[in-house]
XYZ file of C-alpha atoms in Angstrom:
195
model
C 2.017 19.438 -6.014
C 3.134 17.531 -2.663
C -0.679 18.752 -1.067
C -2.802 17.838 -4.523
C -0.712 14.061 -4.208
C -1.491 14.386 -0.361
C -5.227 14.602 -0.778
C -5.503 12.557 -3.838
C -4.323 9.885 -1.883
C -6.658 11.042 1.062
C -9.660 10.576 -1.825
C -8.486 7.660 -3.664
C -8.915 5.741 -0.031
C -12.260 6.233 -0.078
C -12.654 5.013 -3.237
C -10.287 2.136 -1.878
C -12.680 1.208 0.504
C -15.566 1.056 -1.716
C -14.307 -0.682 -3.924
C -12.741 -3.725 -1.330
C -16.360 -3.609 0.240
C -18.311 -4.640 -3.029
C -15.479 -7.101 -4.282
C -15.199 -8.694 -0.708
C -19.150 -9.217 -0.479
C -18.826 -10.618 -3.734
C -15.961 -13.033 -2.873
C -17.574 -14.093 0.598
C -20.526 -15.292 -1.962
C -18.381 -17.925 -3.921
C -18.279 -19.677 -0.748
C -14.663 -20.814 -0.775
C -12.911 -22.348 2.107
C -12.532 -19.991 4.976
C -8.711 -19.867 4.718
C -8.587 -19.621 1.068
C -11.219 -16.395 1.089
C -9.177 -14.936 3.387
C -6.282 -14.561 1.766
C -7.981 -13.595 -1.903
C -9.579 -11.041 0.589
C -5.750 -9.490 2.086
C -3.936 -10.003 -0.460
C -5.983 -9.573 -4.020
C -8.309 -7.346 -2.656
C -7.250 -5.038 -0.077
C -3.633 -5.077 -0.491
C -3.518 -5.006 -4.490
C -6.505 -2.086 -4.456
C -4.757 -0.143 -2.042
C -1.459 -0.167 -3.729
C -2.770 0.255 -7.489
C -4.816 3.253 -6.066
C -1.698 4.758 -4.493
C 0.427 4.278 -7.716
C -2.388 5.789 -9.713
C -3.091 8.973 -7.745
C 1.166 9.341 -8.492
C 0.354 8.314 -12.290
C -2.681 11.006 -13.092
C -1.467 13.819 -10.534
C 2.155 13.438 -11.361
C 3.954 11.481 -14.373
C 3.292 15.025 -16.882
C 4.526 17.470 -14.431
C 7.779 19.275 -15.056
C 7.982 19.137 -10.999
C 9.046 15.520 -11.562
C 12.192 15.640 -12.616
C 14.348 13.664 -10.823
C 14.002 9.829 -10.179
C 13.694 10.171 -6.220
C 11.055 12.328 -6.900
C 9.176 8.894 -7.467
C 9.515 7.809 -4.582
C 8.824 10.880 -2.439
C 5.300 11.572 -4.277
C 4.554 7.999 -3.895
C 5.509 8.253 -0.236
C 2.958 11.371 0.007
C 0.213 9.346 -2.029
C 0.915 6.886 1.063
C 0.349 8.874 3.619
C -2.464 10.480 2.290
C -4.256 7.222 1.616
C -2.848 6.521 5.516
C -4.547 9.750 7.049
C -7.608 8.442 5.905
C -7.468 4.881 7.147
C -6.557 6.528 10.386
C -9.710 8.933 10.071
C -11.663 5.435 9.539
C -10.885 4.118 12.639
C -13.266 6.469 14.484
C -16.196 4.306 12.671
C -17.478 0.654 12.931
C -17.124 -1.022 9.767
C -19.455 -4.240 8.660
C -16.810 -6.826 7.266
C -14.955 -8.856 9.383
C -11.595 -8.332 7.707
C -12.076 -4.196 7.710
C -12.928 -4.596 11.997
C -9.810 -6.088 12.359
C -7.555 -4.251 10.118
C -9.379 -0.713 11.934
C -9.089 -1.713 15.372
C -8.364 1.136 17.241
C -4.700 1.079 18.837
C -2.213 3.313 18.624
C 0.346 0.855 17.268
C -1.853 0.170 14.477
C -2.222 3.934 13.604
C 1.487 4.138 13.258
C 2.655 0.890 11.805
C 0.417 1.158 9.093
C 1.058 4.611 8.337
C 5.061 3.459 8.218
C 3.377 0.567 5.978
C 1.625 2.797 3.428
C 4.590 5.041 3.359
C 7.189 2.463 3.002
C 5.335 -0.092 0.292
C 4.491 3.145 -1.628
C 8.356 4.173 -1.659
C 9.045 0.351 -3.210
C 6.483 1.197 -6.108
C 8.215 5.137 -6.101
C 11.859 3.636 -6.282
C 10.657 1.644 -9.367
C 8.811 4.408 -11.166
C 12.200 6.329 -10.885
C 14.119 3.597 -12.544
C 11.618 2.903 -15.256
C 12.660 6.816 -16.399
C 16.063 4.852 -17.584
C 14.522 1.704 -18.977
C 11.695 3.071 -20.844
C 10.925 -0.342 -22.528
C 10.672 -1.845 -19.711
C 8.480 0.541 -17.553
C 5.653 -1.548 -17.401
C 7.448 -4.631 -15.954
C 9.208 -2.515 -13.454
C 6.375 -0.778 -12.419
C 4.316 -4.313 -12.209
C 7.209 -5.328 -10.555
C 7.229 -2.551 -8.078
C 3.494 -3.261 -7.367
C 3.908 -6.811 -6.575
C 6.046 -6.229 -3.601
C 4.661 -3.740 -2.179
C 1.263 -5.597 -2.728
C 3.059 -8.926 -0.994
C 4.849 -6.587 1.855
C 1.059 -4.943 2.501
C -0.675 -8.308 2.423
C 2.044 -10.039 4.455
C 1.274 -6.883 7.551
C -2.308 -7.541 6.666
C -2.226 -11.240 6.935
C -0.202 -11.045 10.437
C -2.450 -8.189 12.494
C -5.693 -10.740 11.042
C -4.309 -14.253 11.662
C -2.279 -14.437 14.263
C -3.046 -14.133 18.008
C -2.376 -10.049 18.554
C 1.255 -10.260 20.316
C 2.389 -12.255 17.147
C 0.837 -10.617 14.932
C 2.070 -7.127 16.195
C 5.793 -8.636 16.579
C 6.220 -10.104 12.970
C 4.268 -7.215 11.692
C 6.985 -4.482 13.741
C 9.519 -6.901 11.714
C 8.301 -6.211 8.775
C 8.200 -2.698 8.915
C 11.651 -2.496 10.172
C 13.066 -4.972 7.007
C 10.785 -2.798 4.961
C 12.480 0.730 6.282
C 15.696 -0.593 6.387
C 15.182 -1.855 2.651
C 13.373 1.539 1.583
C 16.592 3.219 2.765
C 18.682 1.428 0.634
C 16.608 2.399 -2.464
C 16.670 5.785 -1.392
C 20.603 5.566 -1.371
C 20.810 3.550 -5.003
C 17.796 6.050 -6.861
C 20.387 8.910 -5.983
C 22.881 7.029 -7.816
């Protein structure tokens, strides 16, 4: 189970990708001020696609398997949905991409390739942490689970925003800051889920 979650995360990037391409084109259209388009783009786009994907490669791979049976379990398969849809992104940054905001999210450093593999992992473990509680609170699984996708979609855009707007030693300070909150916060659910 932990390799079919692995690669359907690997896949569902692609799909990802696509799917940012033809709704950023279409958004860069409406002619919106710069600013404005920018954060539809990071935030509605990219970040919200990415993390729906993630939580859906857990939902169709996962949610009917006896294998989950435990409420960490949530967050460990969405942790390997993660870093399967990271593996990819870091596969991607051996190739030029057209749009502005997909050059500078795959510029090639090596801080990049780890922080946002920590980032995938760690906004994916947010969205895990409340799957697993929505087990106990079955009538309010979808609100949770929106719930759970709104941070980690505001956590994702918020490291997305700061590698694209601000000058690079800014942007690569607040977004090491947020991945340490964000690991430091992700251990804490990891501690309460066991609970």
């Amino acid at each position: 189970m932990v390799l079919k979650v692995f690669l359907f995360g690997m896949v569902f990037a692609i799909l990802a990708l696509f799917l940012e391409m033809i709704l950023i084109e279409g958004i860069e259209k409406i002619r919106l001020p710069q600013k404005f388009t920018q954060i539809i783009k990071i935030f509605f786009v990219v970040a919200l696609i990415e993390e729906f994907l993630k939580f859906l490669v857990v939902r169709e791979a996962v949610f009917e398997s006896k294998e989950l049976d435990e409420p960490i379990d949530c967050m460990i398969y969405m942790i390997i949905s993660g870093l399967g849809f990271a593996a990819t992104e870091n596969l991607l940054l051996l190739f030029p991409l057209k749009s502005e905001v997909f050059g500078k999210l795959f510029q090639v450093s090596l801080l990049r390739f780890i922080s946002a593999t920590f980032l995938h992992a760690l906004s994916s473990g947010i969205v895990g942490f409340f799957i697993g509680i929505s087990f106990f609170r079955k009538k309010e699984r979808l609100k949770l689970i929106s719930f759970g996708l709104f941070f980690a979609t505001l956590l994702h855009g918020l490291y997305d925003f700061s590698i694209i707007e601000f000058e690079e030693k800014v942007g690569l300070f607040f977004s090491a800051i947020l991945i340490l909150i964000s690991a430091y916060f992700v251990s804490i659910l990891f501690k309460k889920i066991r609970e």
